[in-house]
GROMACS .gro file of N, CA and C in nm:
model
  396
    1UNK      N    1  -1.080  -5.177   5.962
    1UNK     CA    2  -1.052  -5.183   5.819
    1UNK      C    3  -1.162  -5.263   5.751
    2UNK      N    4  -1.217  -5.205   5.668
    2UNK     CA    5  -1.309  -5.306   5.608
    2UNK      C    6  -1.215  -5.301   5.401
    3UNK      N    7  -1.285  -5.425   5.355
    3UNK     CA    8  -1.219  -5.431   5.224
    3UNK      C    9  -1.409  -5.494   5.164
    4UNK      N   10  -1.412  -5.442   5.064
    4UNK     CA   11  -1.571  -5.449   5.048
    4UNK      C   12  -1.584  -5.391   4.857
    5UNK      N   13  -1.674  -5.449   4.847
    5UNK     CA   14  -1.692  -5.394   4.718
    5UNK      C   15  -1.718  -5.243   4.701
    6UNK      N   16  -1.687  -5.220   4.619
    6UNK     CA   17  -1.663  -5.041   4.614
    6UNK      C   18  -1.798  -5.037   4.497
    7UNK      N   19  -1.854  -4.921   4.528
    7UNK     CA   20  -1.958  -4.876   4.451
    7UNK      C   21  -1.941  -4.716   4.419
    8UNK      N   22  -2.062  -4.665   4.381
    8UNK     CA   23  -2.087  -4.511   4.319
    8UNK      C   24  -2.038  -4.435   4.466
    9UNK      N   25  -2.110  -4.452   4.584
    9UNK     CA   26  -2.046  -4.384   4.678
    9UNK      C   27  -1.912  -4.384   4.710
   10UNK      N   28  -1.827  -4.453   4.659
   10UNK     CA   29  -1.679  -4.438   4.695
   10UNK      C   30  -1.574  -4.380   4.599
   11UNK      N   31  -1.660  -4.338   4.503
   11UNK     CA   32  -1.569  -4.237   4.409
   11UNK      C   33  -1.539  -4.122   4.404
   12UNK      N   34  -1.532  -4.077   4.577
   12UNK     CA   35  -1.473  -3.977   4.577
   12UNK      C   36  -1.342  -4.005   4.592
   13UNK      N   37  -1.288  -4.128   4.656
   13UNK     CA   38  -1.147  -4.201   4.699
   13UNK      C   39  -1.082  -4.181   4.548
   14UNK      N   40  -1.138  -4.184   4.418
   14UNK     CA   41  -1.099  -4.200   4.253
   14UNK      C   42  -0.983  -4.177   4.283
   15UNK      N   43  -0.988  -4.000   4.290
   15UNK     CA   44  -0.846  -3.882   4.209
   15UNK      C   45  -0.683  -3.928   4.337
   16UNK      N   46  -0.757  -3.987   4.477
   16UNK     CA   47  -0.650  -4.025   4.545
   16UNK      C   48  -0.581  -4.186   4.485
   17UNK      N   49  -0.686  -4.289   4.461
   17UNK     CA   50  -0.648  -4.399   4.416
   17UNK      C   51  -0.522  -4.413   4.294
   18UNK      N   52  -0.610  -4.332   4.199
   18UNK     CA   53  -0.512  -4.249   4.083
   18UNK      C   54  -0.371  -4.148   4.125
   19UNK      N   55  -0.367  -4.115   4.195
   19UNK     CA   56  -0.220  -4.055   4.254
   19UNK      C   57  -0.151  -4.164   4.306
   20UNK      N   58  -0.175  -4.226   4.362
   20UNK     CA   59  -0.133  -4.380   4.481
   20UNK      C   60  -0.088  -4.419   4.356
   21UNK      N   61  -0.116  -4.476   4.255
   21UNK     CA   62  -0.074  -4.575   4.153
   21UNK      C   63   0.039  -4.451   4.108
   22UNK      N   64   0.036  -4.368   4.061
   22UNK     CA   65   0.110  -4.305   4.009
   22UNK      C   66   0.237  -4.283   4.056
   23UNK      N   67   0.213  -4.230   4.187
   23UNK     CA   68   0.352  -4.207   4.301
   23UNK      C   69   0.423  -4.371   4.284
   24UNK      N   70   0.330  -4.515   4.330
   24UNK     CA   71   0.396  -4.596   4.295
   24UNK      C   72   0.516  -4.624   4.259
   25UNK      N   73   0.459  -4.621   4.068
   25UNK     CA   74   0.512  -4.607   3.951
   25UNK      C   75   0.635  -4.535   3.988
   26UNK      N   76   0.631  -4.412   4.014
   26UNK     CA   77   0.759  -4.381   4.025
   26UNK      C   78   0.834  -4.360   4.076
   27UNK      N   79   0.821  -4.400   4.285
   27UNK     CA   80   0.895  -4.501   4.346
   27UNK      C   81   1.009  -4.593   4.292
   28UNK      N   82   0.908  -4.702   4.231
   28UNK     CA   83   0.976  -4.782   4.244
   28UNK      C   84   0.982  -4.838   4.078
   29UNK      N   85   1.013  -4.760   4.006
   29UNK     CA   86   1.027  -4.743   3.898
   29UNK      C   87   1.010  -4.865   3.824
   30UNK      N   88   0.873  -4.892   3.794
   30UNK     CA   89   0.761  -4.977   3.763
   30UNK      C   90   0.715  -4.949   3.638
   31UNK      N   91   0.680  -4.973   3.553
   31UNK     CA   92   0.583  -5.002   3.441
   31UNK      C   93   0.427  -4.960   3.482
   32UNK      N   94   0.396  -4.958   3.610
   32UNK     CA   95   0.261  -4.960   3.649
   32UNK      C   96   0.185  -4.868   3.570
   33UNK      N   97   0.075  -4.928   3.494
   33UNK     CA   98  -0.043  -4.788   3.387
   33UNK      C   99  -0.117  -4.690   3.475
   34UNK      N  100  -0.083  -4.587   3.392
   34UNK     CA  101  -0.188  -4.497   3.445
   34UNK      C  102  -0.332  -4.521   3.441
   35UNK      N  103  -0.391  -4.520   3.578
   35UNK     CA  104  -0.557  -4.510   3.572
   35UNK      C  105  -0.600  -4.386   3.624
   36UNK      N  106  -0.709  -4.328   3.524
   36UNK     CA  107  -0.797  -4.185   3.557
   36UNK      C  108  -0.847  -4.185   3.670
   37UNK      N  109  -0.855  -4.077   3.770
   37UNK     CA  110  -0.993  -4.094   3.789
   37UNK      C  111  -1.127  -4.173   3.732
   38UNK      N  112  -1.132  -4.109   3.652
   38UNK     CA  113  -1.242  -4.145   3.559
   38UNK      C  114  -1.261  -4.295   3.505
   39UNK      N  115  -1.154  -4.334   3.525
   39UNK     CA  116  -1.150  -4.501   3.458
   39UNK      C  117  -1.155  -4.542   3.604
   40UNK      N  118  -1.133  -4.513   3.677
   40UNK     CA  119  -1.142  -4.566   3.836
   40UNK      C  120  -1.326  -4.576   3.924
   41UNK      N  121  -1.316  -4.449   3.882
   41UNK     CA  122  -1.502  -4.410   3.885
   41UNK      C  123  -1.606  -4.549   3.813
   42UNK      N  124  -1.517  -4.565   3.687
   42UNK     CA  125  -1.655  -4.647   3.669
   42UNK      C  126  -1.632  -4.810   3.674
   43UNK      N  127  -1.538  -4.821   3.685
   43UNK     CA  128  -1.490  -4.983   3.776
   43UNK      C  129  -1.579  -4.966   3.922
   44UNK      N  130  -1.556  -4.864   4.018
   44UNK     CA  131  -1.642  -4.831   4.111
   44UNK      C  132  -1.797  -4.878   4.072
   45UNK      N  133  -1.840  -4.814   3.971
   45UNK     CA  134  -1.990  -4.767   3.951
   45UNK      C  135  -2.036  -4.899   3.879
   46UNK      N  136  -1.969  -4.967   3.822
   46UNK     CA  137  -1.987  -5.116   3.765
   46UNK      C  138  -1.990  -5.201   3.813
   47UNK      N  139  -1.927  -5.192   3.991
   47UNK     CA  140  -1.935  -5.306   4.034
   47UNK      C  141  -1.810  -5.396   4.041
   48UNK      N  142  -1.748  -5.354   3.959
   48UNK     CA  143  -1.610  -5.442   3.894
   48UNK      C  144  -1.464  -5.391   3.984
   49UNK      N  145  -1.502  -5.352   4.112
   49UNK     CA  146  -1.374  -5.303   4.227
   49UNK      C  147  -1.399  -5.318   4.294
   50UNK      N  148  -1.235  -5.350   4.394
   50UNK     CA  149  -1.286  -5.369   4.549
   50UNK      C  150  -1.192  -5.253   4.643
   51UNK      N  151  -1.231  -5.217   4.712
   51UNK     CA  152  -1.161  -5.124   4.790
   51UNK      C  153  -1.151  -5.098   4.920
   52UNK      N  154  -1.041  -5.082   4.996
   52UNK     CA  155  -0.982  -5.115   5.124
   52UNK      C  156  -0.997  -4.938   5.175
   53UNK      N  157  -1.077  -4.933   5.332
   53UNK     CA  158  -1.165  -4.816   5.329
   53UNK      C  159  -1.071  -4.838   5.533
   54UNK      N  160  -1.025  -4.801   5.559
   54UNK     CA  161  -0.940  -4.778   5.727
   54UNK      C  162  -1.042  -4.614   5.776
   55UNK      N  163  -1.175  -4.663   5.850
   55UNK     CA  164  -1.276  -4.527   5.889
   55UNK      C  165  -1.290  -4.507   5.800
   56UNK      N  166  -1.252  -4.332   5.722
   56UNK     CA  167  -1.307  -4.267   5.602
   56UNK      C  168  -1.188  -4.242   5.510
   57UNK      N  169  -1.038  -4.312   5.561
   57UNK     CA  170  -0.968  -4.329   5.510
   57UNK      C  171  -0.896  -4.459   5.388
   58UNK      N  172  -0.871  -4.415   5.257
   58UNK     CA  173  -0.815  -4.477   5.138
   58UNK      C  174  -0.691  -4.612   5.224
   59UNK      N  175  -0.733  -4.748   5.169
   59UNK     CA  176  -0.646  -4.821   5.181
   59UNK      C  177  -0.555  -4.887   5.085
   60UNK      N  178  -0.626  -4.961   5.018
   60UNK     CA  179  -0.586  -5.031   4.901
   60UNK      C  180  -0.712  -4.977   4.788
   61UNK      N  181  -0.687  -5.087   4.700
   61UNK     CA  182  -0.726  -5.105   4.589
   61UNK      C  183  -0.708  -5.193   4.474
   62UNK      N  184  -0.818  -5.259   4.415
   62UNK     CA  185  -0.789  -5.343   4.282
   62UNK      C  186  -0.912  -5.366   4.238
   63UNK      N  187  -0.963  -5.375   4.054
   63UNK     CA  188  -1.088  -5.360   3.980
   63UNK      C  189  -1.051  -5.509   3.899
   64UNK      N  190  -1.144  -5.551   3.852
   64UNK     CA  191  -1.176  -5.666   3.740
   64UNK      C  192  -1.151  -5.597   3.634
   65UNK      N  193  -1.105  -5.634   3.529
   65UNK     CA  194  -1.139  -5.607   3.378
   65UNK      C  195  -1.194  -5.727   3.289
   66UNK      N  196  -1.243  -5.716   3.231
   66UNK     CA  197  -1.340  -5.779   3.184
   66UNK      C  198  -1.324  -5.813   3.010
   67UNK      N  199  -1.333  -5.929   2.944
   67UNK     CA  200  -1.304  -5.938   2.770
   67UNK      C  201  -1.371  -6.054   2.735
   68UNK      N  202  -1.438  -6.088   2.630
   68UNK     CA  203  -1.513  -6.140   2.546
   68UNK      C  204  -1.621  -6.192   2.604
   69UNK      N  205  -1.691  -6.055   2.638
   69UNK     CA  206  -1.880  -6.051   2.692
   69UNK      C  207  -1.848  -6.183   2.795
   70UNK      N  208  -1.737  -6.158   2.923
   70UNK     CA  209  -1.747  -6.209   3.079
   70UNK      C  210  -1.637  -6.376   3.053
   71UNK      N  211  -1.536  -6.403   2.954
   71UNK     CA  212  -1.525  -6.553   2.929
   71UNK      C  213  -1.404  -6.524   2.974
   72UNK      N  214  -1.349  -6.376   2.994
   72UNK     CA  215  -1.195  -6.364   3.051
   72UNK      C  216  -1.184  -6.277   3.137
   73UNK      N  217  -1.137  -6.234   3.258
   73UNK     CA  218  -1.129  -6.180   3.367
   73UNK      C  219  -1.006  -6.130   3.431
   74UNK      N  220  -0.940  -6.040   3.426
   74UNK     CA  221  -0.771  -6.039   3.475
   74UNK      C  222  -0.831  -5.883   3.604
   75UNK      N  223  -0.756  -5.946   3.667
   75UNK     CA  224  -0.748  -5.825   3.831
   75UNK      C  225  -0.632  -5.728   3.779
   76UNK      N  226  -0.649  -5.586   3.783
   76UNK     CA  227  -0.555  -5.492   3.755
   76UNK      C  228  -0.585  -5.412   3.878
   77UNK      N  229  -0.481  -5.362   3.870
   77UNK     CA  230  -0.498  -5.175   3.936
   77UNK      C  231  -0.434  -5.207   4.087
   78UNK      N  232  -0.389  -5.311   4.111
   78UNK     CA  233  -0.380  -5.326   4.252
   78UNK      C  234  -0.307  -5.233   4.320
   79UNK      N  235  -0.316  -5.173   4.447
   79UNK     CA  236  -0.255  -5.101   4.519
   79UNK      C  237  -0.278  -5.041   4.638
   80UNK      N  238  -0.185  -5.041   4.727
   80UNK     CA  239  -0.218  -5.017   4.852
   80UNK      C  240  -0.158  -4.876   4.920
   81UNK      N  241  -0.205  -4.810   4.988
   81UNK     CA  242  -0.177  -4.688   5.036
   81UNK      C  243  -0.033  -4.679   5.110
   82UNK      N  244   0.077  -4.649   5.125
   82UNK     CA  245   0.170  -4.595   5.185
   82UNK      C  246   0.159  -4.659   5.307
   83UNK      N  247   0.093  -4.581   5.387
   83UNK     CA  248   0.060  -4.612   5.522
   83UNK      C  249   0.051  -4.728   5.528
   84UNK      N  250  -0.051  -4.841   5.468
   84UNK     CA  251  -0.090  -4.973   5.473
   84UNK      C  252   0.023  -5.076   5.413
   85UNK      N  253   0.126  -5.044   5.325
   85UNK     CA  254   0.168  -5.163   5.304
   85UNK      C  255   0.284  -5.251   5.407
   86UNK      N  256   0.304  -5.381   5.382
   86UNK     CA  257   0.357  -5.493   5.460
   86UNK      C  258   0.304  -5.537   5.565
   87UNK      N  259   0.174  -5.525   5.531
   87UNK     CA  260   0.058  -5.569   5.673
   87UNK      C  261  -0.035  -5.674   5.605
   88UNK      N  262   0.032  -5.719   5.499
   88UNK     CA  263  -0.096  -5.843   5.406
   88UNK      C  264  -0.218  -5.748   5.336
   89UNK      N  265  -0.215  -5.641   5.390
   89UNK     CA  266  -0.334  -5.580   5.291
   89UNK      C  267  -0.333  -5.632   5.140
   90UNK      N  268  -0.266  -5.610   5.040
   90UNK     CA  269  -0.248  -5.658   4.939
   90UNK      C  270  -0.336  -5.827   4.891
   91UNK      N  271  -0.219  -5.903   4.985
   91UNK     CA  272  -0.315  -6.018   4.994
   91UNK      C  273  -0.486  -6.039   4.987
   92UNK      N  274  -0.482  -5.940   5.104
   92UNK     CA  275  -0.648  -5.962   5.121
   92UNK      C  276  -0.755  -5.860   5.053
   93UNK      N  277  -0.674  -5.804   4.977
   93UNK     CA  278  -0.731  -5.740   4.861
   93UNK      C  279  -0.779  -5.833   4.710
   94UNK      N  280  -0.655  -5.906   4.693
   94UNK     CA  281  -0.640  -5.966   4.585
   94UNK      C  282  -0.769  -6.093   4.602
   95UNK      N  283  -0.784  -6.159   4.747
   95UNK     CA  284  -0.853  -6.224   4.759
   95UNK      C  285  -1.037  -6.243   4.734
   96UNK      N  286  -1.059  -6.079   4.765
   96UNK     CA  287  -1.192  -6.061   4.798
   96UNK      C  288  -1.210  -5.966   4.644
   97UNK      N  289  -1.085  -5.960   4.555
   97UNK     CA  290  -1.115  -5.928   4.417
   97UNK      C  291  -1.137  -6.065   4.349
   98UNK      N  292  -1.102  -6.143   4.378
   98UNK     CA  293  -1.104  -6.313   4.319
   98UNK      C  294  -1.218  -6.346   4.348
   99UNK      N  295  -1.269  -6.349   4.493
   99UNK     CA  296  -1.403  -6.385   4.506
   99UNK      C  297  -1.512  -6.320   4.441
  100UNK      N  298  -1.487  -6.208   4.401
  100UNK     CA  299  -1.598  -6.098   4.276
  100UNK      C  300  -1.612  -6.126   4.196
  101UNK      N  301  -1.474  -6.174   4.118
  101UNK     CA  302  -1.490  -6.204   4.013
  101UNK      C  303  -1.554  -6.381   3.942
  102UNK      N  304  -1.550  -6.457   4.095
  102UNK     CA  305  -1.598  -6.585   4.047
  102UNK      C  306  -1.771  -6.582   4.073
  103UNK      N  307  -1.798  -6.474   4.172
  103UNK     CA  308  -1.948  -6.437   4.212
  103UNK      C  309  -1.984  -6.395   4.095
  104UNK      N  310  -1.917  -6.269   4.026
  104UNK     CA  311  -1.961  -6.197   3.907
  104UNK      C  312  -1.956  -6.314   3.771
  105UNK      N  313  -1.864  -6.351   3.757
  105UNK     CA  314  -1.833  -6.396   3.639
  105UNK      C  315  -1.804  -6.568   3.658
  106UNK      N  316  -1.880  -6.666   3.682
  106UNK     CA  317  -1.851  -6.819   3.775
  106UNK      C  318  -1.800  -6.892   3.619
  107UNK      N  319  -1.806  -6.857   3.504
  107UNK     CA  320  -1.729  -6.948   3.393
  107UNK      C  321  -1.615  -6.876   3.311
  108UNK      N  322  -1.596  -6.775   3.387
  108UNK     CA  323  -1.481  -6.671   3.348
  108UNK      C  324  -1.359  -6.773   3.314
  109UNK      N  325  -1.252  -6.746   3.269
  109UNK     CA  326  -1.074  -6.777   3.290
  109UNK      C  327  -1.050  -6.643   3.375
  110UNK      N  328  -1.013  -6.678   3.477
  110UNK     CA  329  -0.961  -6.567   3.572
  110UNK      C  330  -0.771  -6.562   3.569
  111UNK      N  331  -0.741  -6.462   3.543
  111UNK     CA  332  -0.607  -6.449   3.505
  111UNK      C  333  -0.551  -6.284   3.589
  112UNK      N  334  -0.420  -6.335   3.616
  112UNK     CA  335  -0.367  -6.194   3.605
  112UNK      C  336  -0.211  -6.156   3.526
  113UNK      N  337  -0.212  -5.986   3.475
  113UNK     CA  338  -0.088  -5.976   3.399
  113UNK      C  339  -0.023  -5.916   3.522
  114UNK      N  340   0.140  -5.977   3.573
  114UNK     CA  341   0.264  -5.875   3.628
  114UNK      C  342   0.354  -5.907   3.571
  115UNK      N  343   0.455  -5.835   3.610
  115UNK     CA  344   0.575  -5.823   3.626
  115UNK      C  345   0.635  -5.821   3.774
  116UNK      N  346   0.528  -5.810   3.835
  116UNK     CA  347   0.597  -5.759   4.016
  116UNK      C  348   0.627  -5.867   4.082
  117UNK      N  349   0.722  -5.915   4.146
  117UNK     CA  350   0.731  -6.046   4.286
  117UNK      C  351   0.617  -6.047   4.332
  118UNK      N  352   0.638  -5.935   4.384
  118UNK     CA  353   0.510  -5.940   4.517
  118UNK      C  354   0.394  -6.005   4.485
  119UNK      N  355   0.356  -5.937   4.370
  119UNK     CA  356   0.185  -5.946   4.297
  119UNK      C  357   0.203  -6.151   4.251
  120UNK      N  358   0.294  -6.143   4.209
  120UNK     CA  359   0.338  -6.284   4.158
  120UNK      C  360   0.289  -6.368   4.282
  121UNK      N  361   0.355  -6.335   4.370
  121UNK     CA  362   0.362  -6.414   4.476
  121UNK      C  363   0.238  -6.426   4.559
  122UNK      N  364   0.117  -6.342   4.554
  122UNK     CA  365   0.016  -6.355   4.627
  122UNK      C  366  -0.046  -6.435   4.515
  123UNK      N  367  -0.032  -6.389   4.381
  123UNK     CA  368  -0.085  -6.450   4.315
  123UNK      C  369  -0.114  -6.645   4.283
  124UNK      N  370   0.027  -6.671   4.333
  124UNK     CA  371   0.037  -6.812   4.321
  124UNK      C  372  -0.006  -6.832   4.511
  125UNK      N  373   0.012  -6.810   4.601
  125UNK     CA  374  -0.065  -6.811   4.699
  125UNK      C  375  -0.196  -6.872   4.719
  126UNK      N  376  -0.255  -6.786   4.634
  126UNK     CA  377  -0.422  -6.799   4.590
  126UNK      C  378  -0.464  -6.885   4.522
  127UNK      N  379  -0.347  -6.971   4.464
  127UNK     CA  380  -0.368  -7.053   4.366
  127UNK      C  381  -0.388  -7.004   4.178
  128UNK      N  382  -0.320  -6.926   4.197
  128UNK     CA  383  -0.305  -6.893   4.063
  128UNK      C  384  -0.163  -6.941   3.982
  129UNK      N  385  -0.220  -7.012   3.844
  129UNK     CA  386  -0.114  -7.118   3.801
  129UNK      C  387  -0.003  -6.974   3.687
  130UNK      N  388   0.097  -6.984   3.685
  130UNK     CA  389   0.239  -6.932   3.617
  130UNK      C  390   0.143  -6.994   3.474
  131UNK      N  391   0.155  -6.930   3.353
  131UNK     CA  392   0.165  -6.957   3.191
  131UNK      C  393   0.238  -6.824   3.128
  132UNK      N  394   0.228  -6.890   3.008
  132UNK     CA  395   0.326  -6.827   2.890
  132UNK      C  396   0.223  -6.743   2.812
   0.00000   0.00000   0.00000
């Protein structure tokens, strides 16, 4: 399993990443946003994603978003493949998206928006503080 920054070569994984979130969503009847392909592609191509790759097979997933020219930073999109979850993947997704974003962006406010336990919970893990 490797978890690695995702670039232009890994957007062919897009249109599956984008189904994964979707099926999600309506699993487990979530709020989770729809992401394009296409909005997935260029988080890829920007630099601004990380992605969990098992051989030539889709693992996880999660991208940076980015607001006021690099001073705010929130991790979205997170998600992990069927197959992969309750094995910490998640975790160590979220982690090596944190480390991107302090490499990419070192005076950022790094933040994230849920609603989910789970996400909550890796989140404060990592050291990420609860606000209003």
């Amino acid at each position: 399993m490797k978890i690695i920054r995702a670039k232009a070569e890994h957007i062919i994984y897009a249109k599956t990443i984008s189904e994964c979130i979707d099926e999600s969503a309506k699993s487990r009847g979530t709020g989770i946003a729809r992401r394009t392909p296409e909005y997935i592609m260029t988080k890829m191509q920007n630099g601004n994603a990380v992605i969990a790759i098992d051989q030539d097979k889709f693992a996880g997933f999660c991208y940076i978003e980015v607001w006021g020219h690099g001073k705010y930073v929130a991790h979205s999109g997170l998600i992990v493949a069927p197959d992969y979850r309750g094995q910490g993947l998640a975790r160590k997704i979220k982690k090596e998206v944190f480390d991107l974003s302090l490499k990419k962006y070192p005076d950022a406010k790094v933040f994230g928006i849920t609603t989910g336990m789970a996400v909550m919970k890796i989140n404060y893990q990592l050291g990420y503080k609860p606000v209003h």
